[in-house]
Tab-separated table of C-alpha atoms in Angstrom:
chain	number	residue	atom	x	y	z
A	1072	UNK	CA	11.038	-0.245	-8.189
A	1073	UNK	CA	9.876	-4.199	-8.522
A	1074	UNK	CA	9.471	-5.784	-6.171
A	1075	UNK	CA	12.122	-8.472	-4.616
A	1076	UNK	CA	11.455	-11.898	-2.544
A	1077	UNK	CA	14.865	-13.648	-0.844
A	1078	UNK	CA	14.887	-16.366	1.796
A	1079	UNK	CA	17.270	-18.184	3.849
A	1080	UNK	CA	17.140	-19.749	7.391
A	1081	UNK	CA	18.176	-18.699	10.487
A	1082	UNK	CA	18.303	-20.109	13.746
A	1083	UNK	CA	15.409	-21.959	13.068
A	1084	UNK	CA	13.280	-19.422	11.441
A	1085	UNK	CA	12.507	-18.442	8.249
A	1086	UNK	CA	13.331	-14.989	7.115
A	1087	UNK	CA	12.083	-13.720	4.137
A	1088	UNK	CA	13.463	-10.591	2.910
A	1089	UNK	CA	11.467	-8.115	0.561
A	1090	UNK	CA	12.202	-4.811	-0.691
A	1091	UNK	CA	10.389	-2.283	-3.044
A	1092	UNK	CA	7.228	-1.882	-4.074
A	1093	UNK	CA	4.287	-3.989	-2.576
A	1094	UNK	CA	1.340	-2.969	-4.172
A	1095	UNK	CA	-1.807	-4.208	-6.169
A	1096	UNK	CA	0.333	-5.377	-9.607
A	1097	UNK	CA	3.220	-6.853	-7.284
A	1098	UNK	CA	1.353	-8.102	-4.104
A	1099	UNK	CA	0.667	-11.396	-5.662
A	1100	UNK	CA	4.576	-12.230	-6.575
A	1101	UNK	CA	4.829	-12.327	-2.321
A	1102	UNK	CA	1.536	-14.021	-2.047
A	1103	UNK	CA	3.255	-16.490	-4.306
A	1104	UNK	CA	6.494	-16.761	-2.537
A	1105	UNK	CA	4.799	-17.034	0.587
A	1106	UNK	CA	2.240	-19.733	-0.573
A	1107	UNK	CA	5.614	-21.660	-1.296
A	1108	UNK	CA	7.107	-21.749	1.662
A	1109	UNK	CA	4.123	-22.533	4.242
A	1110	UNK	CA	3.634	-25.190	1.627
A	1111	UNK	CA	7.207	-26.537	2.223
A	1112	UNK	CA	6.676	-26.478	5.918
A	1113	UNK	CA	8.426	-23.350	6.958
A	1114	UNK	CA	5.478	-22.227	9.304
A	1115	UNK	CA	7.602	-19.507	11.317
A	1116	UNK	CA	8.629	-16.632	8.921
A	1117	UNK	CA	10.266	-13.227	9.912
A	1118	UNK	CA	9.288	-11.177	6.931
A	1119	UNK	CA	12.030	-8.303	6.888
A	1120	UNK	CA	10.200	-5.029	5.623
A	1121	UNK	CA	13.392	-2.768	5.464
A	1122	UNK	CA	13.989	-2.571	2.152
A	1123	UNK	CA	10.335	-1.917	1.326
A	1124	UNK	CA	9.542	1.642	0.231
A	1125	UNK	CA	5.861	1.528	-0.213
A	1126	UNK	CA	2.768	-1.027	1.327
A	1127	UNK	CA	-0.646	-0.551	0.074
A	1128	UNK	CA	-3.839	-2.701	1.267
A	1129	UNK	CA	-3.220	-5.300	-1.476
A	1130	UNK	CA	0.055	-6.129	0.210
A	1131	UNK	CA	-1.556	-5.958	3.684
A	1132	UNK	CA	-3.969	-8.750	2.628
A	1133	UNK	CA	-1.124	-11.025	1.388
A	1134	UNK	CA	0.432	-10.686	4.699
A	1135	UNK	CA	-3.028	-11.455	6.834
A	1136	UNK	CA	-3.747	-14.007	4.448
A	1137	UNK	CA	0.411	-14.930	5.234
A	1138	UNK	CA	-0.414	-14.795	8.853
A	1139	UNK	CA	-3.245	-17.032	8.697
A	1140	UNK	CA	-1.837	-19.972	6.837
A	1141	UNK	CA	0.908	-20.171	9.475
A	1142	UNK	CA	-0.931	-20.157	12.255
A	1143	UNK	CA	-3.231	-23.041	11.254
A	1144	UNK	CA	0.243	-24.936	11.426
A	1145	UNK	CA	0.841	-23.490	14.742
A	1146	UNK	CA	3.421	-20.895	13.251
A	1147	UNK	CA	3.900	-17.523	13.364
A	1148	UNK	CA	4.441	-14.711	11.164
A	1149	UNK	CA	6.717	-11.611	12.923
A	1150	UNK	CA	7.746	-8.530	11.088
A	1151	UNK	CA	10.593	-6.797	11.252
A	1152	UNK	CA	10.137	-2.826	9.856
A	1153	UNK	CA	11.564	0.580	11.312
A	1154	UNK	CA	10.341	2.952	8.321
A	1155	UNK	CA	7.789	5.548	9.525
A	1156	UNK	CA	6.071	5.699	6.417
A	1157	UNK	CA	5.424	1.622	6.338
A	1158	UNK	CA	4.678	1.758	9.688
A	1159	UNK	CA	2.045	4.487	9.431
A	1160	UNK	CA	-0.225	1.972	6.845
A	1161	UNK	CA	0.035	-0.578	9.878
A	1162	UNK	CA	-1.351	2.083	12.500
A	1163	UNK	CA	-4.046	3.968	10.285
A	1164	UNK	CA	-5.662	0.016	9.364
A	1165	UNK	CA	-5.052	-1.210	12.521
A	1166	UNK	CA	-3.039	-3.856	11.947
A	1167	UNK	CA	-0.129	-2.732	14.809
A	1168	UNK	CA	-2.164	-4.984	16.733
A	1169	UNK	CA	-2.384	-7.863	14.774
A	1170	UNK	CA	1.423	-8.376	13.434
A	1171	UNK	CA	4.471	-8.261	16.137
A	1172	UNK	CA	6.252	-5.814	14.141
A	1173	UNK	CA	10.260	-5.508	16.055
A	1174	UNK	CA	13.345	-2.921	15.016
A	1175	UNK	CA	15.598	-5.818	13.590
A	1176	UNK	CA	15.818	-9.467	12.857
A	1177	UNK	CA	17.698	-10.349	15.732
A	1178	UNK	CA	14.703	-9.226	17.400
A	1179	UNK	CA	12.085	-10.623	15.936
A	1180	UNK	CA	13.843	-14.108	16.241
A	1181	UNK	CA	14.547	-14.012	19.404
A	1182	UNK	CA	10.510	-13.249	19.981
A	1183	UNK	CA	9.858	-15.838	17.625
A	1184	UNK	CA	11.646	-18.759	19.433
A	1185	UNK	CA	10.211	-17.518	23.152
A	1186	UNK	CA	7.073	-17.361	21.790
A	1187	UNK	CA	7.254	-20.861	20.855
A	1188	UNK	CA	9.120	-22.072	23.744
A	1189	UNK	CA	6.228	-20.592	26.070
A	1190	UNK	CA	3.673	-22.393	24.176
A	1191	UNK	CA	5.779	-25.583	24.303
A	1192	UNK	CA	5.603	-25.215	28.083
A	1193	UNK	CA	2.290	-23.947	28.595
B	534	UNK	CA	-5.418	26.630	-12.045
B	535	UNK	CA	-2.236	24.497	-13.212
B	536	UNK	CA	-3.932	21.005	-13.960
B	537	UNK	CA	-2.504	17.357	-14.451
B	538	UNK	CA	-4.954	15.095	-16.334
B	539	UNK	CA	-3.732	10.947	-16.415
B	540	UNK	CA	-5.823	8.357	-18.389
B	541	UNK	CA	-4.662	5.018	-18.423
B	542	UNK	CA	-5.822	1.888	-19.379
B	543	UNK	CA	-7.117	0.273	-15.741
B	544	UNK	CA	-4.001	-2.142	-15.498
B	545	UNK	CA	-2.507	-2.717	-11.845
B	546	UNK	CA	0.931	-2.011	-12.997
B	547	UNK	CA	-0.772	1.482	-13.968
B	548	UNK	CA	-1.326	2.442	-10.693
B	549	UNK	CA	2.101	2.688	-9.896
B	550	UNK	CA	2.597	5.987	-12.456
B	551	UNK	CA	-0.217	6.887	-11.153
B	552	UNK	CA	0.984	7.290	-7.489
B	553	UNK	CA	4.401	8.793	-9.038
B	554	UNK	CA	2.596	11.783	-11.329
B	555	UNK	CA	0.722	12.528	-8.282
B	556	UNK	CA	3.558	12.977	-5.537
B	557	UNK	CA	5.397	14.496	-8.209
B	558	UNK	CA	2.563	17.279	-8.962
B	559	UNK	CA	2.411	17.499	-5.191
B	560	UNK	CA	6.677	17.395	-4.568
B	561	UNK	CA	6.460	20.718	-6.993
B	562	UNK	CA	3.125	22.646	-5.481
B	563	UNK	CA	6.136	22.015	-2.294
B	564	UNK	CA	4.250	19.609	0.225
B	565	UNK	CA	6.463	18.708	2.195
B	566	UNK	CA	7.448	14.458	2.963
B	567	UNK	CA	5.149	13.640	6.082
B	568	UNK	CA	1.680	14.583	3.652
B	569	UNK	CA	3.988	13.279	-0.190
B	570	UNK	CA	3.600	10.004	1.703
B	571	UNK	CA	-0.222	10.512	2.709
B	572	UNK	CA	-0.629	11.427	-0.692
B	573	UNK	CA	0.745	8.383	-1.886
B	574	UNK	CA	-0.794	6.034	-0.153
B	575	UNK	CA	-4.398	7.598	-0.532
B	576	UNK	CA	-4.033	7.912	-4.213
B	577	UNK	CA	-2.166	4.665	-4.644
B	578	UNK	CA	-5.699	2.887	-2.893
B	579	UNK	CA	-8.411	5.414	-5.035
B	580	UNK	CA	-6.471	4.408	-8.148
B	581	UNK	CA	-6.072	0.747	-7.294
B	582	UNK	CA	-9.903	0.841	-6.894
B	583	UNK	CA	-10.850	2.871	-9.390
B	584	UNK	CA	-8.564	-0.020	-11.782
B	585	UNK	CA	-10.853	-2.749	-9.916
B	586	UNK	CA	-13.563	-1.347	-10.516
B	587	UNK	CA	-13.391	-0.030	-14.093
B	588	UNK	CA	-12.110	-3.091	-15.568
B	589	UNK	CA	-15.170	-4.866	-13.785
B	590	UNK	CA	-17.681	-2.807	-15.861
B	591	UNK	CA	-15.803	-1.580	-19.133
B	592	UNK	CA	-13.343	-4.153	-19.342
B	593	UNK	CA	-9.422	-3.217	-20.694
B	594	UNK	CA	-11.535	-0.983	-23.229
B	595	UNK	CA	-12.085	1.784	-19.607
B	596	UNK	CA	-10.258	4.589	-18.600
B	597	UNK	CA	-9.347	5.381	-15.333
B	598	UNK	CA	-9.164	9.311	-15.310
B	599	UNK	CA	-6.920	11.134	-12.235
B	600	UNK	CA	-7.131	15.036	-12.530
B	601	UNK	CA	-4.995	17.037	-10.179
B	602	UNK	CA	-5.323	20.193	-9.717
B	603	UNK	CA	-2.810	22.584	-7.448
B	604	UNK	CA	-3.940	26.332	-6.104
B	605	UNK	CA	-2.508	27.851	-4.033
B	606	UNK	CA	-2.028	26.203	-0.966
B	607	UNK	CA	-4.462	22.894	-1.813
B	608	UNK	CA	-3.920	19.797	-3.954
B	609	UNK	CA	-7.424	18.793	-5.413
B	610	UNK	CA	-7.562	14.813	-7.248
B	611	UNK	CA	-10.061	13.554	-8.702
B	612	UNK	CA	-10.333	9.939	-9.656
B	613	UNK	CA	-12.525	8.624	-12.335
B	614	UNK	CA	-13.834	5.146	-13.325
B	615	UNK	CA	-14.970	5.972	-17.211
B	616	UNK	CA	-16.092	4.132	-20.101
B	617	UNK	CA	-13.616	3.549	-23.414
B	618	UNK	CA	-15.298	7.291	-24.370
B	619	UNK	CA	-13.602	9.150	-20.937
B	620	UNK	CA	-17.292	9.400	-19.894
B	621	UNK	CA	-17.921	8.578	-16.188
B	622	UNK	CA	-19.479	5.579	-15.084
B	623	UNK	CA	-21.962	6.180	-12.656
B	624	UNK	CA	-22.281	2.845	-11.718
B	625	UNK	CA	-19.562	-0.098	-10.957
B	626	UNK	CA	-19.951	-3.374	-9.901
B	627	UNK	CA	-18.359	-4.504	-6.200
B	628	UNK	CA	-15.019	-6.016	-6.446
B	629	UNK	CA	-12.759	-7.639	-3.981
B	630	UNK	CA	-10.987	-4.543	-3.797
B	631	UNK	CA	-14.038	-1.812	-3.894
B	632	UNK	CA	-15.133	-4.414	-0.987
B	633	UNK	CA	-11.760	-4.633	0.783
B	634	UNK	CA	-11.910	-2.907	3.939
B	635	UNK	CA	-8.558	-2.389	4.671
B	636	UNK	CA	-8.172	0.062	0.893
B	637	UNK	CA	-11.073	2.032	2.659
B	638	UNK	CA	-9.473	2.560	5.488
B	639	UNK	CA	-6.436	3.696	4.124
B	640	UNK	CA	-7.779	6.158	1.373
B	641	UNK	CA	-9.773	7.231	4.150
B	642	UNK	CA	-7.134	7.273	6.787
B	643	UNK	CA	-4.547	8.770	4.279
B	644	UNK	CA	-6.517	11.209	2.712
B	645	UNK	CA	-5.338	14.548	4.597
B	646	UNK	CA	-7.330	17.545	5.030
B	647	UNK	CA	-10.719	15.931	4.549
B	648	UNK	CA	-12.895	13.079	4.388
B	649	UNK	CA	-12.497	11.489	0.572
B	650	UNK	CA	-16.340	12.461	-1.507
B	651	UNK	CA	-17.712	9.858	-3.229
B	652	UNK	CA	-19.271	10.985	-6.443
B	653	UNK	CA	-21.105	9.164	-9.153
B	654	UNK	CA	-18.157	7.984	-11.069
B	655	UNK	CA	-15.036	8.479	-8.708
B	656	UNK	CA	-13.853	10.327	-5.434
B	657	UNK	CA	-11.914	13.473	-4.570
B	658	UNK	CA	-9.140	14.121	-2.198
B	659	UNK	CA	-8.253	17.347	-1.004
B	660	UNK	CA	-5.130	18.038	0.267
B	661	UNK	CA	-4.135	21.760	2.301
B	662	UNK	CA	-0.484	22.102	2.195
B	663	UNK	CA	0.833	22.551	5.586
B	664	UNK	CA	3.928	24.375	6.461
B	665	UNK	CA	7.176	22.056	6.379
B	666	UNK	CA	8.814	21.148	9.324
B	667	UNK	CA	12.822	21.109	9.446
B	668	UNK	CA	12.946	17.414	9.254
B	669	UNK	CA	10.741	17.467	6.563
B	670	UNK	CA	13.025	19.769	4.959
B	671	UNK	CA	15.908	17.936	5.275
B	672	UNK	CA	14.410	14.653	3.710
B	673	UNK	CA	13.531	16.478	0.412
């Protein structure tokens, strides 16, 4: 299955939907996509993983590398993924620790926005 | 022993029939969906490596060679990084994804019943079929 990138904006976040395949020959179509739109100055993305049936290390990277270029604009980068078998290449690398990961995009907004409203106080 | 031999050109988009032929071989020796998914990630990282680092020494003229082999209860794969001849090559240059450490620690992580072996030319995964569970079942 290729691999597809949508976005639109919701209560002040970014979501950015993919589904099938993220692996070495697709990875850098959502490094692309991703690129574009911490380059247009959406710096906090909720990248929904539902419709993704398989993650390899390639896509991993994109989404560290994702993660990085947000936060040097002070944004963040939450994931939103329920499917054991995605969920299982975040635990064996690691990488539970590194990524909020939440059960829907409700969720991960709402973690989003007091994440940055706790900053904004601190 | 019934044997599935795949050379392809070492193209990422490759890898992808790679990591289908091999859950398939394994969907019919009858692992069940928790170790299909193991399988696929493990194999999905040798042969993305193997198609880093083939195409680093040989060039589009290499082969990348996966051999799977099913007895009775095991699933043995090789993976191969070979010259334009289907010879081995002993010796690859790093690449940023031989180097990555996060495709090491998923082969290694994903790769079931023991530690991947590094060989002169490739790896092997073994895989020893475990008995299904009902929700296994039910997913198939």
């Amino acid at each position: 299955m290729d691999l597809s990138v949508t976005s639109r904006e919701e209560s002040g976040r970014t979501v950015v939907e993919v589904s099938g395949e993220i692996d070495v020959y697709t990875a850098p179509t959502l490094r692309e996509r991703l690129n574009e739109l911490v380059g247009a100055g959406h710096h906090h993305l909720v990248v929904d993983m539902e419709g993704v049936e398989f993650l390899d290390s390639t896509g991993l990277g994109v989404l560290v590398g994702g993660l990085k270029r947000v936060r040097s604009h002070d944004g963040s980068l939450h994931l939103v993924c329920q499917r054991e078998k995605i969920l299982k290449v975040f635990r064996i690398t690691g990488l539970t620790k590194v990524f909020p990961i939440h059960d829907t995009v409700a969720e991960a907004i709402a973690a989003s926005a007091a994440a940055d409203e706790a900053n904004a106080t601190s | 022993m019934p044997t599935v031999d795949l050379r392809f050109t070492p193209l990422p988009e490759h890898v992808r029939t790679a990591r289908l032929v091999a859950v398939s071989v394994a969907r019919r020796a009858g692992f069940g969906e928790d170790q299909l998914d193991e399988i696929r990630i493990a194999i999905g990282e040798a042969c993305a490596r193997a198609v880093s680092a083939t195409e680093a020494a040989a060039g589009r003229a290499g082969l990348v060679d996966m051999r799977l082999s099913d007895d009775e209860d095991r699933l043995d794969v090789t993976v191969l990084r070979c010259d334009e001849d289907g010879a081995p090559l002993a010796e690859t240059p790093p690449t940023a994804t031989t180097e990555d450490p996060l495709s090491l620690a998923l082969m290694t992580g994903a790769a079931g019943s023991s530690a991947p072996v590094t060989a002169p030319g490739g790896v092997r995964l073994i895989w020893v079929r475990e008995a299904a569970t009902a929700g296994a079942d039910q997913q198939v």
